[in-house]
Amino acid sequence: MSDNSVGIKPETRNHKGFFVQDGDYNLVSIDASGWALICVDDAVCHYVDPDNLLIPQEQD
């Protein structure tokens, strides 16, 4: 997994109110207005509430 890999909580909605498909995303940024930009690839991205992100725990 990449250092920026994140998951999302069930029933997460994007900034337009649509449900975001469950899966693994790359966290691109969190902008000044408070939205987190997550992407599957160069064509599929969503703005979501950062509270809905699941950040994997470091394993030793």
Tab-separated table of N, CA, C and O in Angstrom:
chain	number	residue	atom	x	y	z
A	1	MET	N	0.823	-1.200	0.000
A	1	MET	CA	0.000	0.000	0.000
A	1	MET	C	0.858	1.252	0.000
A	1	MET	O	1.884	1.303	0.631
A	2	SER	N	0.376	2.236	-0.671
A	2	SER	CA	1.050	3.527	-0.717
A	2	SER	C	0.913	4.233	0.629
A	2	SER	O	-0.001	3.961	1.396
A	3	ASP	N	1.809	5.181	0.892
A	3	ASP	CA	1.737	5.943	2.137
A	3	ASP	C	0.453	6.764	2.228
A	3	ASP	O	0.016	7.112	3.303
A	4	ASN	N	-0.148	7.081	1.091
A	4	ASN	CA	-1.345	7.906	1.075
A	4	ASN	C	-2.616	7.087	0.923
A	4	ASN	O	-3.673	7.642	0.637
A	5	SER	N	-2.559	5.769	1.073
A	5	SER	CA	-3.736	4.927	0.914
A	5	SER	C	-4.685	5.110	2.089
A	5	SER	O	-4.263	5.132	3.247
A	6	VAL	N	-5.965	5.261	1.749
A	6	VAL	CA	-6.998	5.385	2.771
A	6	VAL	C	-8.223	4.594	2.332
A	6	VAL	O	-8.403	4.309	1.145
A	7	GLY	N	-9.038	4.253	3.280
A	7	GLY	CA	-10.345	3.672	3.015
A	7	GLY	C	-11.392	4.692	3.432
A	7	GLY	O	-11.061	5.790	3.900
A	8	ILE	N	-12.650	4.334	3.269
A	8	ILE	CA	-13.728	5.230	3.686
A	8	ILE	C	-14.727	4.462	4.531
A	8	ILE	O	-14.861	3.247	4.401
A	9	LYS	N	-15.404	5.175	5.411
A	9	LYS	CA	-16.433	4.574	6.244
A	9	LYS	C	-17.650	4.237	5.386
A	9	LYS	O	-17.884	4.883	4.358
A	10	PRO	N	-18.427	3.231	5.803
A	10	PRO	CA	-19.643	2.888	5.062
A	10	PRO	C	-20.576	4.101	4.951
A	10	PRO	O	-20.651	4.920	5.865
A	11	GLU	N	-21.259	4.193	3.842
A	11	GLU	CA	-22.248	5.242	3.570
A	11	GLU	C	-21.647	6.648	3.516
A	11	GLU	O	-22.321	7.629	3.782
A	12	THR	N	-20.364	6.738	3.139
A	12	THR	CA	-19.725	8.043	2.946
A	12	THR	C	-20.313	8.717	1.720
A	12	THR	O	-20.533	8.087	0.696
A	13	ARG	N	-20.568	10.014	1.850
A	13	ARG	CA	-21.081	10.790	0.722
A	13	ARG	C	-20.046	11.831	0.311
A	13	ARG	O	-19.275	12.308	1.131
A	14	ASN	N	-20.072	12.188	-0.971
A	14	ASN	CA	-19.151	13.211	-1.454
A	14	ASN	C	-19.746	14.603	-1.229
A	14	ASN	O	-20.823	14.738	-0.648
A	15	HIS	N	-19.073	15.628	-1.703
A	15	HIS	CA	-19.501	17.005	-1.470
A	15	HIS	C	-20.812	17.343	-2.180
A	15	HIS	O	-21.446	18.338	-1.854
A	16	LYS	N	-21.243	16.501	-3.113
A	16	LYS	CA	-22.509	16.722	-3.807
A	16	LYS	C	-23.649	15.906	-3.197
A	16	LYS	O	-24.779	15.973	-3.649
A	17	GLY	N	-23.334	15.092	-2.183
A	17	GLY	CA	-24.352	14.310	-1.499
A	17	GLY	C	-24.542	12.904	-2.030
A	17	GLY	O	-25.399	12.172	-1.557
A	18	PHE	N	-23.713	12.494	-3.006
A	18	PHE	CA	-23.827	11.158	-3.564
A	18	PHE	C	-22.950	10.180	-2.781
A	18	PHE	O	-21.877	10.536	-2.303
A	19	PHE	N	-23.419	8.935	-2.671
A	19	PHE	CA	-22.621	7.920	-1.999
A	19	PHE	C	-21.359	7.630	-2.792
A	19	PHE	O	-21.372	7.588	-4.024
A	20	VAL	N	-20.257	7.411	-2.064
A	20	VAL	CA	-18.973	7.064	-2.661
A	20	VAL	C	-18.797	5.559	-2.512
A	20	VAL	O	-19.025	4.998	-1.444
A	21	GLN	N	-18.400	4.901	-3.598
A	21	GLN	CA	-18.224	3.457	-3.588
A	21	GLN	C	-17.105	3.065	-2.634
A	21	GLN	O	-16.037	3.679	-2.618
A	22	ASP	N	-17.369	2.038	-1.835
A	22	ASP	CA	-16.383	1.531	-0.884
A	22	ASP	C	-15.165	1.010	-1.646
A	22	ASP	O	-15.298	0.450	-2.726
A	23	GLY	N	-13.990	1.226	-1.094
A	23	GLY	CA	-12.772	0.744	-1.731
A	23	GLY	C	-11.558	1.461	-1.187
A	23	GLY	O	-11.647	2.219	-0.221
A	24	ASP	N	-10.433	1.203	-1.812
A	24	ASP	CA	-9.177	1.847	-1.425
A	24	ASP	C	-8.949	3.067	-2.312
A	24	ASP	O	-9.119	3.006	-3.524
A	25	TYR	N	-8.558	4.155	-1.687
A	25	TYR	CA	-8.328	5.413	-2.383
A	25	TYR	C	-6.969	5.955	-1.992
A	25	TYR	O	-6.408	5.566	-0.972
A	26	ASN	N	-6.472	6.876	-2.792
A	26	ASN	CA	-5.254	7.623	-2.448
A	26	ASN	C	-5.684	9.001	-1.980
A	26	ASN	O	-6.452	9.685	-2.667
A	27	LEU	N	-5.207	9.400	-0.817
A	27	LEU	CA	-5.473	10.735	-0.302
A	27	LEU	C	-4.549	11.708	-1.021
A	27	LEU	O	-3.330	11.617	-0.907
A	28	VAL	N	-5.144	12.632	-1.782
A	28	VAL	CA	-4.366	13.597	-2.550
A	28	VAL	C	-4.086	14.830	-1.703
A	28	VAL	O	-2.955	15.282	-1.605
A	29	SER	N	-5.132	15.380	-1.082
A	29	SER	CA	-4.954	16.584	-0.271
A	29	SER	C	-6.203	16.837	0.568
A	29	SER	O	-7.243	16.230	0.345
A	30	ILE	N	-6.039	17.749	1.518
A	30	ILE	CA	-7.180	18.292	2.260
A	30	ILE	C	-7.114	19.786	2.039
A	30	ILE	O	-6.130	20.436	2.392
A	31	ASP	N	-8.154	20.336	1.390
A	31	ASP	CA	-8.082	21.749	1.004
A	31	ASP	C	-8.512	22.673	2.143
A	31	ASP	O	-8.974	22.236	3.188
A	32	ALA	N	-8.341	23.953	1.922
A	32	ALA	CA	-8.600	24.962	2.954
A	32	ALA	C	-10.065	24.987	3.405
A	32	ALA	O	-10.357	25.369	4.522
A	33	SER	N	-10.976	24.563	2.528
A	33	SER	CA	-12.391	24.560	2.909
A	33	SER	C	-12.762	23.335	3.735
A	33	SER	O	-13.890	23.217	4.198
A	34	GLY	N	-11.813	22.398	3.909
A	34	GLY	CA	-12.037	21.264	4.789
A	34	GLY	C	-12.408	19.967	4.106
A	34	GLY	O	-12.661	18.971	4.778
A	35	TRP	N	-12.436	19.910	2.790
A	35	TRP	CA	-12.747	18.683	2.069
A	35	TRP	C	-11.468	17.925	1.765
A	35	TRP	O	-10.452	18.509	1.404
A	36	ALA	N	-11.534	16.589	1.873
A	36	ALA	CA	-10.414	15.729	1.505
A	36	ALA	C	-10.621	15.247	0.074
A	36	ALA	O	-11.701	14.768	-0.269
A	37	LEU	N	-9.607	15.380	-0.761
A	37	LEU	CA	-9.662	14.889	-2.134
A	37	LEU	C	-9.050	13.492	-2.150
A	37	LEU	O	-7.873	13.321	-1.814
A	38	ILE	N	-9.876	12.503	-2.520
A	38	ILE	CA	-9.414	11.123	-2.627
A	38	ILE	C	-9.636	10.644	-4.056
A	38	ILE	O	-10.613	11.013	-4.698
A	39	CYS	N	-8.714	9.828	-4.557
A	39	CYS	CA	-8.790	9.360	-5.940
A	39	CYS	C	-8.524	7.862	-6.024
A	39	CYS	O	-7.700	7.330	-5.290
A	40	VAL	N	-9.222	7.212	-6.963
A	40	VAL	CA	-8.942	5.817	-7.308
A	40	VAL	C	-7.820	5.805	-8.340
A	40	VAL	O	-6.893	5.016	-8.262
A	41	ASP	N	-7.928	6.698	-9.327
A	41	ASP	CA	-6.934	6.845	-10.385
A	41	ASP	C	-7.011	8.290	-10.884
A	41	ASP	O	-7.633	9.135	-10.243
A	42	ASP	N	-6.415	8.557	-12.038
A	42	ASP	CA	-6.409	9.921	-12.559
A	42	ASP	C	-7.783	10.410	-13.001
A	42	ASP	O	-7.990	11.606	-13.180
A	43	ALA	N	-8.737	9.498	-13.204
A	43	ALA	CA	-10.053	9.877	-13.720
A	43	ALA	C	-11.160	9.871	-12.677
A	43	ALA	O	-12.189	10.509	-12.869
A	44	VAL	N	-10.973	9.154	-11.567
A	44	VAL	CA	-12.042	8.999	-10.570
A	44	VAL	C	-11.583	9.567	-9.236
A	44	VAL	O	-10.749	8.975	-8.554
A	45	CYS	N	-12.147	10.730	-8.878
A	45	CYS	CA	-11.815	11.387	-7.616
A	45	CYS	C	-13.090	11.887	-6.942
A	45	CYS	O	-14.098	12.112	-7.607
A	46	HIS	N	-13.015	12.061	-5.632
A	46	HIS	CA	-14.151	12.552	-4.859
A	46	HIS	C	-13.649	13.490	-3.768
A	46	HIS	O	-12.575	13.279	-3.208
A	47	TYR	N	-14.454	14.498	-3.449
A	47	TYR	CA	-14.239	15.312	-2.256
A	47	TYR	C	-15.139	14.747	-1.166
A	47	TYR	O	-16.347	14.602	-1.370
A	48	VAL	N	-14.557	14.411	-0.025
A	48	VAL	CA	-15.313	13.852	1.097
A	48	VAL	C	-14.910	14.539	2.395
A	48	VAL	O	-13.858	15.185	2.478
A	49	ASP	N	-15.731	14.374	3.402
A	49	ASP	CA	-15.421	14.869	4.738
A	49	ASP	C	-14.254	14.053	5.296
A	49	ASP	O	-14.326	12.812	5.311
A	50	PRO	N	-13.183	14.681	5.744
A	50	PRO	CA	-12.039	13.935	6.276
A	50	PRO	C	-12.397	13.018	7.448
A	50	PRO	O	-11.705	12.028	7.688
A	51	ASP	N	-13.477	13.309	8.168
A	51	ASP	CA	-13.902	12.440	9.263
A	51	ASP	C	-14.353	11.067	8.769
A	51	ASP	O	-14.454	10.129	9.558
A	52	ASN	N	-14.644	10.937	7.488
A	52	ASN	CA	-15.087	9.662	6.924
A	52	ASN	C	-13.949	8.809	6.382
A	52	ASN	O	-14.185	7.748	5.832
A	53	LEU	N	-12.714	9.264	6.538
A	53	LEU	CA	-11.564	8.500	6.061
A	53	LEU	C	-11.136	7.467	7.091
A	53	LEU	O	-11.189	7.705	8.295
A	54	LEU	N	-10.708	6.315	6.592
A	54	LEU	CA	-10.128	5.271	7.427
A	54	LEU	C	-8.661	5.150	7.032
A	54	LEU	O	-8.337	4.713	5.930
A	55	ILE	N	-7.784	5.570	7.935
A	55	ILE	CA	-6.353	5.556	7.656
A	55	ILE	C	-5.768	4.274	8.253
A	55	ILE	O	-5.941	4.001	9.437
A	56	PRO	N	-5.101	3.458	7.412
A	56	PRO	CA	-4.542	2.194	7.906
A	56	PRO	C	-3.515	2.436	9.017
A	56	PRO	O	-2.769	3.410	8.974
A	57	GLN	N	-3.489	1.533	9.955
A	57	GLN	CA	-2.545	1.622	11.066
A	57	GLN	C	-1.184	1.103	10.615
A	57	GLN	O	-1.085	0.151	9.843
A	58	GLU	N	-0.120	1.720	11.119
A	58	GLU	CA	1.247	1.257	10.845
A	58	GLU	C	1.444	-0.092	11.511
A	58	GLU	O	1.044	-0.303	12.644
A	59	GLN	N	2.076	-1.023	10.800
A	59	GLN	CA	2.405	-2.322	11.376
A	59	GLN	C	3.906	-2.466	11.412
A	59	GLN	O	4.594	-2.187	10.439
A	60	ASP	N	4.420	-2.918	12.566
A	60	ASP	CA	5.869	-3.081	12.730
A	60	ASP	C	6.316	-4.437	12.248
A	60	ASP	O	5.685	-5.381	12.284
